[in-house]
C-alpha positions as MATLAB code, in Angstrom:
seq = 'XXXXXXXXXXXXXXXXXXXXXXXXXXXXXXXXXXXXXXXXXXXXXXXXXXXXXXXXXXXXXXXXXXXXXXXXXXXXXXXXXXXXXXXXXXXXXXXXXXXXXXXXXXXXXXXXXXXXXXXXXXXXXXXXXXXXXXXXXXXXXXXXXXXXXXXXXXXXXXXXXXXXXXXXXXXXXXXXXXXXXXXXXXXXXXXXX';
ca = [
       0.000    0.000    0.000;
       2.986    2.384   -0.226;
       4.751    3.625   -3.327;
       7.516    6.099   -2.596;
       5.861    8.679   -0.322;
       2.275    7.803   -1.254;
       0.524    5.640    1.325;
      -2.885    4.231    0.429;
      -5.734    4.205    2.878;
      -6.372    0.645    4.057;
      -9.782   -0.333    2.718;
      -9.090   -4.044    2.811;
      -7.775   -4.055   -0.760;
      -4.708   -6.057    0.253;
      -6.294   -8.521    2.685;
      -5.765  -11.651    0.595;
      -2.636  -13.768    0.830;
      -0.807  -13.842   -2.486;
       2.549  -14.514   -4.084;
       4.960  -11.571   -4.216;
       8.456  -10.902   -5.522;
       9.926  -10.064   -2.115;
       9.059   -9.747    1.525;
      10.388   -7.044    3.780;
      13.135   -8.162    6.110;
      11.259   -6.462    8.951;
       8.542   -9.114    8.761;
      10.010  -12.144    7.068;
       9.939  -15.812    7.939;
      12.051  -18.181    5.838;
      12.628  -21.917    6.013;
      16.250  -22.385    7.004;
      16.745  -24.911    4.192;
      15.613  -22.355    1.574;
      17.653  -19.598    3.233;
      20.860  -21.642    3.175;
      20.248  -23.145   -0.283;
      19.989  -19.602   -1.711;
      23.149  -18.491    0.100;
      21.504  -16.450    2.865;
      21.789  -12.710    3.199;
      24.697  -11.027    1.460;
      26.758   -9.747    4.387;
      28.546   -7.216    2.185;
      25.258   -5.339    1.781;
      25.174   -4.572    5.549;
      21.666   -3.104    5.335;
      19.117   -2.300    2.624;
      18.143   -4.560   -0.293;
      19.513   -7.741    1.285;
      16.032   -9.229    1.678;
      15.076   -8.434   -1.919;
      18.307  -10.021   -3.134;
      17.612  -13.147   -1.046;
      14.001  -13.414   -2.249;
      15.105  -13.031   -5.887;
      17.581  -15.885   -5.476;
      15.006  -18.090   -3.726;
      12.436  -17.481   -6.483;
      15.009  -18.170   -9.205;
      15.677  -21.512   -7.510;
      11.996  -22.440   -7.639;
      10.807  -21.062   -4.287;
       7.676  -19.089   -3.566;
       7.244  -15.912   -1.520;
       3.859  -15.075   -0.005;
       2.468  -12.085    1.799;
       0.113  -13.031    4.636;
      -1.862   -9.873    5.490;
      -3.529  -11.307    8.614;
      -0.116  -11.163   10.310;
       0.523   -8.270   12.661;
       4.028   -6.834   12.797;
       5.256   -3.818   14.714;
       8.365   -2.255   13.235;
      10.139    0.967   14.031;
      11.122    2.112   10.549;
      14.561    3.555   10.011;
      16.068    2.226   13.223;
      19.327    1.315   11.467;
      19.555    4.527    9.428;
      16.868    7.198    9.190;
      15.637    8.460    5.832;
      17.724   11.636    5.923;
      21.015    9.827    6.542;
      23.301    9.929    3.460;
      24.670    6.493    4.454;
      21.171    5.130    3.764;
      21.203    6.782    0.326;
      24.618    5.276   -0.369;
      23.588    1.757    0.690;
      20.294    1.868   -1.210;
      21.981    2.890   -4.462;
      25.057    0.659   -4.146;
      23.207   -2.425   -2.941;
      20.535   -2.086   -5.591;
      23.213   -2.010   -8.282;
      24.940   -5.059   -6.786;
      21.629   -6.901   -6.475;
      20.782   -6.231  -10.117;
      24.237   -7.323  -11.230;
      24.002  -10.534   -9.189;
      20.546  -11.556  -10.369;
      19.547  -10.104  -13.742;
      19.561  -12.551  -16.651;
      22.288  -11.979  -19.244;
      19.816  -10.723  -21.859;
      18.643   -7.890  -19.564;
      21.829   -6.901  -17.767;
      23.251   -4.405  -20.247;
      20.012   -2.507  -20.939;
      18.956   -2.314  -17.288;
      22.379   -1.227  -16.075;
      22.664    1.363  -18.856;
      19.322    2.819  -17.804;
      20.461    2.800  -14.181;
      23.471    4.964  -15.061;
      21.091    7.584  -16.443;
      18.607    7.322  -13.571;
      21.300    7.426  -10.893;
      22.819   10.600  -12.311;
      19.347   12.163  -12.642;
      18.778   11.342   -8.954;
      22.194   12.805   -8.068;
      21.376   15.981  -10.003;
      18.026   16.262   -8.207;
      19.793   15.967   -4.861;
      22.285   18.631   -5.911;
      19.600   21.036   -7.178;
      17.533   20.631   -4.010;
      20.503   21.375   -1.773;
      21.175   17.849   -0.567;
      24.921   17.852   -1.168;
      25.515   14.832    1.089;
      22.979   12.698   -0.810;
      24.482   13.859   -4.114;
      27.901   12.676   -2.920;
      26.359    9.425   -1.608;
      25.016    8.539   -5.076;
      28.370    9.289   -6.715;
      30.166    7.208   -4.048;
      27.667    4.367   -4.534;
      28.326    4.263   -8.281;
      32.085    4.281   -7.685;
      31.844    1.553   -5.030;
      29.647   -0.573   -7.314;
      32.262   -0.375  -10.079;
      34.971   -1.340   -7.581;
      32.999   -4.286   -6.165;
      31.581   -5.634   -9.432;
      34.637   -7.815  -10.053;
      34.240   -9.415   -6.621;
      30.702  -10.382   -7.617;
      31.470  -11.909  -11.022;
      31.682  -15.458   -9.657;
      28.634  -14.905   -7.416;
      26.668  -13.802  -10.489;
      27.765  -16.901  -12.430;
      26.750  -19.149   -9.525;
      23.360  -17.436   -9.182;
      22.603  -17.786  -12.874;
      23.787  -21.419  -12.894;
      21.442  -22.214   -9.977;
      18.467  -20.601  -11.707;
      15.711  -23.084  -12.531;
      12.959  -20.502  -13.097;
      14.172  -18.220  -15.884;
      10.979  -16.111  -15.902;
       9.824  -15.092  -12.416;
       6.120  -14.217  -12.697;
       6.132  -11.930   -9.685;
       8.942   -9.748  -11.054;
       7.581   -6.619  -12.717;
       8.889   -5.716  -16.158;
       7.987   -2.042  -15.983;
       9.744    0.955  -14.481;
       8.149    1.998  -11.221;
       9.670    5.453  -11.669;
       7.995    5.788  -15.075;
       4.652    4.559  -13.739;
       4.716    6.785  -10.650;
       6.219   10.039  -11.861;
       5.314   10.160  -15.551;
       2.073    8.181  -15.731;
       0.744    9.364  -12.368;
       0.046    5.863  -11.025;
       0.363    6.386   -7.295;
      -1.269    3.183   -6.029;
      -0.115   -0.397   -6.323;
      -3.460   -1.476   -7.812;
      -2.910    0.917  -10.761;
       0.433   -0.570  -11.809;
       1.076   -2.967  -14.630;
];
């Protein structure tokens, strides 16, 4: 029910259990066998995106991820790093790049990563123009750190792709959320697709 800063009113529209692409690490239960078979969390991420990366690997290996809305979870958001912390910006950008590199199929890698270069520098420019110098520097540092770390992940990427048994993950969206949200005005999850 939340896309970027838009939070939908809860009218019961998401009350049914269903398959999803990833579950938030703040409210995730995983069978230990599936967790270990997929390689667990990537400790080099430290925080941010590690649960999405894990879920992607589990799905690619034939697993299923469900949301169970009857569950109740209490989570203090931003306890590790609050939203205004440039370290959070850095980790979100860097870890997302590493996650994409680790998991994208070969036929998508070049086009997605090329688009990410553009989008990351647009985001950096926005931070700069809005006076957020520290977030601007965080994006630039994240890109630099991704380039430095990419070689360390080459073998991990090959292992992930070799372990893939589900080449087309149904729950993975093939559209740009940024395009849908900012350019098409689709602010609610039910409008996407």
